[in-house]
Coordinates of C-alpha atoms in Angstrom, one line a residue:
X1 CA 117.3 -36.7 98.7
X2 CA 114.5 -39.2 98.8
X3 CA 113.7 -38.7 102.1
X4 CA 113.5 -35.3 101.5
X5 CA 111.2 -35.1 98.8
X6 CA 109.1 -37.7 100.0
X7 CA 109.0 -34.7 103.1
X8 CA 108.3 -32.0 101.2
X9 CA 107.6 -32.9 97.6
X10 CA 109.1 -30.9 94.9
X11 CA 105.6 -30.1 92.8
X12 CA 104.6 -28.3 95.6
X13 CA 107.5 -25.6 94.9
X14 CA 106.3 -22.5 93.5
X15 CA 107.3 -22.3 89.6
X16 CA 109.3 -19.3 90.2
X17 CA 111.6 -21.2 93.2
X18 CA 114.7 -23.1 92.6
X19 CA 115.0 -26.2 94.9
X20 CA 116.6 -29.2 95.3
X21 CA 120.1 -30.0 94.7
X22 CA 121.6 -26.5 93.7
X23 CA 125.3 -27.7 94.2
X24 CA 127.6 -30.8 94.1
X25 CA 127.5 -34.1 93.3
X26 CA 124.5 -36.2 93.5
X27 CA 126.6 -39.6 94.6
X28 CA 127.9 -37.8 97.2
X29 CA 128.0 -40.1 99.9
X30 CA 127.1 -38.1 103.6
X31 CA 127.6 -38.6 106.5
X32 CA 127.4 -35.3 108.4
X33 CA 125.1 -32.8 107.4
X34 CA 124.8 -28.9 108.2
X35 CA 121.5 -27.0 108.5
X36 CA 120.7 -23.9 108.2
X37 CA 118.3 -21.4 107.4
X38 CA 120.5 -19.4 104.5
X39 CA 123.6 -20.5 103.4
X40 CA 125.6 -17.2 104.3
X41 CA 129.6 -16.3 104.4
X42 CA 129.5 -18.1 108.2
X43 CA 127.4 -20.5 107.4
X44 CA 129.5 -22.1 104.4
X45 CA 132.7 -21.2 106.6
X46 CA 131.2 -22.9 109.4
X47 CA 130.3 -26.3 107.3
X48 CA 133.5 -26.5 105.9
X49 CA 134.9 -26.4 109.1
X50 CA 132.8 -29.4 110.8
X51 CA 133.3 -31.5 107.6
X52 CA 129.7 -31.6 106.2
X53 CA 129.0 -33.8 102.9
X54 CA 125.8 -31.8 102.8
X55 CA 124.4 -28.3 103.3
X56 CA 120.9 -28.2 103.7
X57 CA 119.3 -24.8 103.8
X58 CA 115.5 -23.5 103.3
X59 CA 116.0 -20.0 101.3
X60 CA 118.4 -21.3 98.3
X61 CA 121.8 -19.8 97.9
X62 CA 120.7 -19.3 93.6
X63 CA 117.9 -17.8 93.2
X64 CA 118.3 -15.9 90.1
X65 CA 119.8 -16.9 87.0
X66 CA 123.6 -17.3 87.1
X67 CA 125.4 -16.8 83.8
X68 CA 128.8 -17.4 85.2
X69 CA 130.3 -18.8 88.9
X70 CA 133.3 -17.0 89.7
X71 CA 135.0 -15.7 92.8
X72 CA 133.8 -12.0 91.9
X73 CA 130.9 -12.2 93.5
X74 CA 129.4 -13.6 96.9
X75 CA 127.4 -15.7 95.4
X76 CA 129.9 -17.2 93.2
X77 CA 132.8 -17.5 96.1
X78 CA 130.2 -19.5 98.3
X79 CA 129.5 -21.7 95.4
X80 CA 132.9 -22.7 94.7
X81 CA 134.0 -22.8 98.1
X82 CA 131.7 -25.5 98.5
X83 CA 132.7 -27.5 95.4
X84 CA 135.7 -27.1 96.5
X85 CA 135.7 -28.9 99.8
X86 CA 133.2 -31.4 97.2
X87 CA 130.1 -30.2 99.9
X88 CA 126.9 -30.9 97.9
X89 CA 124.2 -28.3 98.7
X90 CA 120.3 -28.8 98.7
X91 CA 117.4 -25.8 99.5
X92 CA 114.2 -26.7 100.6
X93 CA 112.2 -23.8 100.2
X94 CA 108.3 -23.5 99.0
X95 CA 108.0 -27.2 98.8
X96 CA 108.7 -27.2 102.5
X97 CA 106.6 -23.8 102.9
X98 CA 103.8 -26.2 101.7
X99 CA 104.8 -29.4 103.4
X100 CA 106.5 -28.2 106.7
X101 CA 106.7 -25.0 107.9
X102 CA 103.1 -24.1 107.7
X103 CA 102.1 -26.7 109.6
X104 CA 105.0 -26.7 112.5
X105 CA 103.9 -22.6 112.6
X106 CA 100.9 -23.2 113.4
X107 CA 101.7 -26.1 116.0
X108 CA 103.7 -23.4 118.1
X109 CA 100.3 -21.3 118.4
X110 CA 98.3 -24.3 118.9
X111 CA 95.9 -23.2 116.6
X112 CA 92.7 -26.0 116.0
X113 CA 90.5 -26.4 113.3
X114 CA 93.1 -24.8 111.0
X115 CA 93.0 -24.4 107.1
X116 CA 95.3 -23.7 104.7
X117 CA 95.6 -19.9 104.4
X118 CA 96.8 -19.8 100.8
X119 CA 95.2 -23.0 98.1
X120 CA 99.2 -23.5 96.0
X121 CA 98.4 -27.1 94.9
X122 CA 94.8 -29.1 94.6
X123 CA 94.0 -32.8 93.4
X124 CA 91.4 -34.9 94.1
X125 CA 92.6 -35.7 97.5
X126 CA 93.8 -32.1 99.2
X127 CA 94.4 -29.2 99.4
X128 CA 98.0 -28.0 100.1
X129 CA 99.1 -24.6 100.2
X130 CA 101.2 -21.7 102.3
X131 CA 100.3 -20.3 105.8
X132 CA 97.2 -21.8 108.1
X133 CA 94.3 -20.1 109.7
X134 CA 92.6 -21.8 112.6
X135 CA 91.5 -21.0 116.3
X136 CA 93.4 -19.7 119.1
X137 CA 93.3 -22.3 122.2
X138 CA 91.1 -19.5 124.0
X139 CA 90.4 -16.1 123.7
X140 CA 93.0 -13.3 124.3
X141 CA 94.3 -10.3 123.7
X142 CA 96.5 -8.9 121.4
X143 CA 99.1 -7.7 123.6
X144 CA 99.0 -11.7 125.1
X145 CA 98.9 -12.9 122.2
X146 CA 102.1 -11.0 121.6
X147 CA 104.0 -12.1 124.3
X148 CA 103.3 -16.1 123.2
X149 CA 104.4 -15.4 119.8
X150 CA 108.0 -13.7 121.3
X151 CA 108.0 -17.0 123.7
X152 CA 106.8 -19.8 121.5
X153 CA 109.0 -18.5 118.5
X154 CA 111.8 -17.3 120.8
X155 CA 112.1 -13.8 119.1
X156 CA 112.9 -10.4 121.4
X157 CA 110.4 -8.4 120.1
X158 CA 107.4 -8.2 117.8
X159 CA 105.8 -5.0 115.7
X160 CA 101.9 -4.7 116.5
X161 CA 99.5 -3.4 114.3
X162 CA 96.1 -3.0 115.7
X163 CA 94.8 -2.3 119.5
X164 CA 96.9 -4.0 122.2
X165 CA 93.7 -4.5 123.9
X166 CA 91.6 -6.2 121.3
X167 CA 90.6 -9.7 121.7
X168 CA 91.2 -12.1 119.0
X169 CA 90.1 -15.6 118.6
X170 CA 90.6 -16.5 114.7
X171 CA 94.4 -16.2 113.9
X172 CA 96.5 -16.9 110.3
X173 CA 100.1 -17.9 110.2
X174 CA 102.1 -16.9 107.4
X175 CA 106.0 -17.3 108.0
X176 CA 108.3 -15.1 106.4
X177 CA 106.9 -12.7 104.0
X178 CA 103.7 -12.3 104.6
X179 CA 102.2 -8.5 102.7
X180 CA 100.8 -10.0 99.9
X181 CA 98.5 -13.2 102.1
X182 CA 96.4 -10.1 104.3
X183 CA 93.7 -10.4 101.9
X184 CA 93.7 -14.4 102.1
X185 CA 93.3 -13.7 106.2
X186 CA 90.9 -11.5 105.8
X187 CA 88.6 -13.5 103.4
X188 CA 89.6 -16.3 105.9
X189 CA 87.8 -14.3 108.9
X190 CA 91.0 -14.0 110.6
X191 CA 91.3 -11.2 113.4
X192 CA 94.8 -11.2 113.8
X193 CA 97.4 -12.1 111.4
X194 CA 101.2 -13.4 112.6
X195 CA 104.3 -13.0 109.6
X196 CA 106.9 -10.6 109.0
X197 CA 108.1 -8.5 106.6
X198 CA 105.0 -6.0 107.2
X199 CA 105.8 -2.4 105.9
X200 CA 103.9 0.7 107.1
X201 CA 101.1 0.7 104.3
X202 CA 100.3 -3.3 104.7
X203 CA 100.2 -2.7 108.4
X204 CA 97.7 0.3 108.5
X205 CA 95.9 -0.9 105.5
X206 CA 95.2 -4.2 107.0
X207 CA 94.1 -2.4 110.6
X208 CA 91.7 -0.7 108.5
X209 CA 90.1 -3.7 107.8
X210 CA 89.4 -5.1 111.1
X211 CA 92.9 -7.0 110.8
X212 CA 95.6 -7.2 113.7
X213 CA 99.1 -7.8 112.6
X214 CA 102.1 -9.2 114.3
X215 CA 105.3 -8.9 113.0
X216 CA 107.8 -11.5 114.6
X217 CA 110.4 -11.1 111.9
X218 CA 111.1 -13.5 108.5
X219 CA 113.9 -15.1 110.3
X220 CA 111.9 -15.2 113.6
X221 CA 109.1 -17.8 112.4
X222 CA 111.4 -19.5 109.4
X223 CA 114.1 -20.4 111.6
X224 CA 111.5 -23.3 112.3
X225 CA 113.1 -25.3 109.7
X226 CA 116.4 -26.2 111.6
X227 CA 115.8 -27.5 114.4
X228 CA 112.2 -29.5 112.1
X229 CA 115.0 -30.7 110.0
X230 CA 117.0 -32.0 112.3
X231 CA 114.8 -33.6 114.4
X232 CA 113.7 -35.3 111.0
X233 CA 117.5 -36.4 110.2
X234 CA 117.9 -37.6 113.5
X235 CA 114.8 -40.0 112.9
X236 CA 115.1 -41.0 109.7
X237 CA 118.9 -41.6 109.5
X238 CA 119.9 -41.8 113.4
X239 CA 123.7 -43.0 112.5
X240 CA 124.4 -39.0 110.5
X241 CA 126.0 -36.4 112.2
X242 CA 123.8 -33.5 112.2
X243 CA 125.5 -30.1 113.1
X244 CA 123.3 -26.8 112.9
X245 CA 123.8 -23.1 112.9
X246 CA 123.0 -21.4 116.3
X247 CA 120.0 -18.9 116.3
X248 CA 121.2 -15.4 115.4
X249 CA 118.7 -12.4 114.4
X250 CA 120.0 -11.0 111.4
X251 CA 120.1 -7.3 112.7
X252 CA 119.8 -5.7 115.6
X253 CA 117.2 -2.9 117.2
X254 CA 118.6 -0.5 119.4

């Protein structure tokens, strides 16, 4: 848990969030340790299976206020099937929005002279915050830009908002949700914006502005923290086992 915080510091969670160790004993000793992006039915199933000590997800399992754990609910048979097999569980989430994700994002577009999108902490030193805005490595169209974002973030398809034909240079990175940041890219003098989560109003609204929007999907950008987190097991503690749920969309377009 050190390690981890010294990663992604925990004062650079929102207030709202709920980080950290959600789950378990904090002497647990590990040994092998699961990763995943949520800790779903097949996810807990599958870390029981392989023997984890500890499950390491970025979107925590409790997020609102519990007032009882029980096996009536989902929530509650995931959280005592882990105790259970005495699995301790630990969420990264907005503290590694801050101090991770944002970061490794915007490293997959290759984006220079970037900013943070979103200011979430200040002190003398920095400032730290969600999402980047920087420049593309050249100019390009939307439509190639597109196609990068499908290949560098190894999603099937994207939504577009805008012209296909447009040419963008300036470009913001907001993984997951990312509605409520289109003004920050705007202000930012960003000409295309890539999240997900973009409903109708958000997409057309921010067209209308001289904003293009692509929409590679929450889990199409976030799913950066597995494999970010297990290379940075692997290097800080090479002697753990490190197993990791396989890439899966969580729907399906037909």
């Amino acid at each position: 848990m050190e390690k981890l915080e010294t990663l992604s510091p925990k004062n650079y969670a929102e207030d709202w969030d709920n980080i950290g160790l959600l789950a378990g004993r904090r002497d647990k000793d590990v040994e092998t340790i699961y990763i995943a992006l949520d800790a779903t039915d097949e996810v807990v199933e599958d870390a029981m299976r392989v023997g984890a000590d500890l499950l390491l997800t970025h979107h925590p399992l409790i997020f609102k206020k519990l007032s009882r754990v029980n096996t009536d609910d989902f929530i509650g048979r995931r959280i005592v099937s882990l105790i259970q097999k005495d699995i301790s569980y630990y969420a990264m989430h907005t503290n590694f929005d801050v101090m991770g994700m944002a970061d490794a994002a915007a490293d997959e577009l290759g984006l220079r002279d970037r900013e943070v999108l979103n200011v979430t902490y200040e002190d003398e030193i920095s400032k730290e915050g969600c999402g980047r805005v920087g420049r593309l490595p050249e100019r390009m169209s939307v439509e190639t830009l597109a196609e990068a974002v499908k290949k560098n973030f190894c999603v099937p398809s994207v939504r577009v908002f805008g012209d296909l034909g447009d040419i963008v240079e300036m470009a913001a990175v907001m993984p997951g949700s990312g509605g409520s940041y289109i003004k920050d890219a705007i202000h930012a003098g960003a000409d295309v914006m890539i999240t997900g989560d973009i409903d109708h109003h958000e997409g057309i609204d921010a067209v209308a502005q001289g904003l293009a929007v692509i929409d590679a999907g929450h889990y199409g950008i976030e799913k950066l923290f597995i494999p970010y987190m297990e290379e940075f097991i692997h290097r800080e503690f090479p002697k753990l086992k490190v197993y990791r749920a396989e890439f899966c969309e969580p729907f399906v377009v037909r």
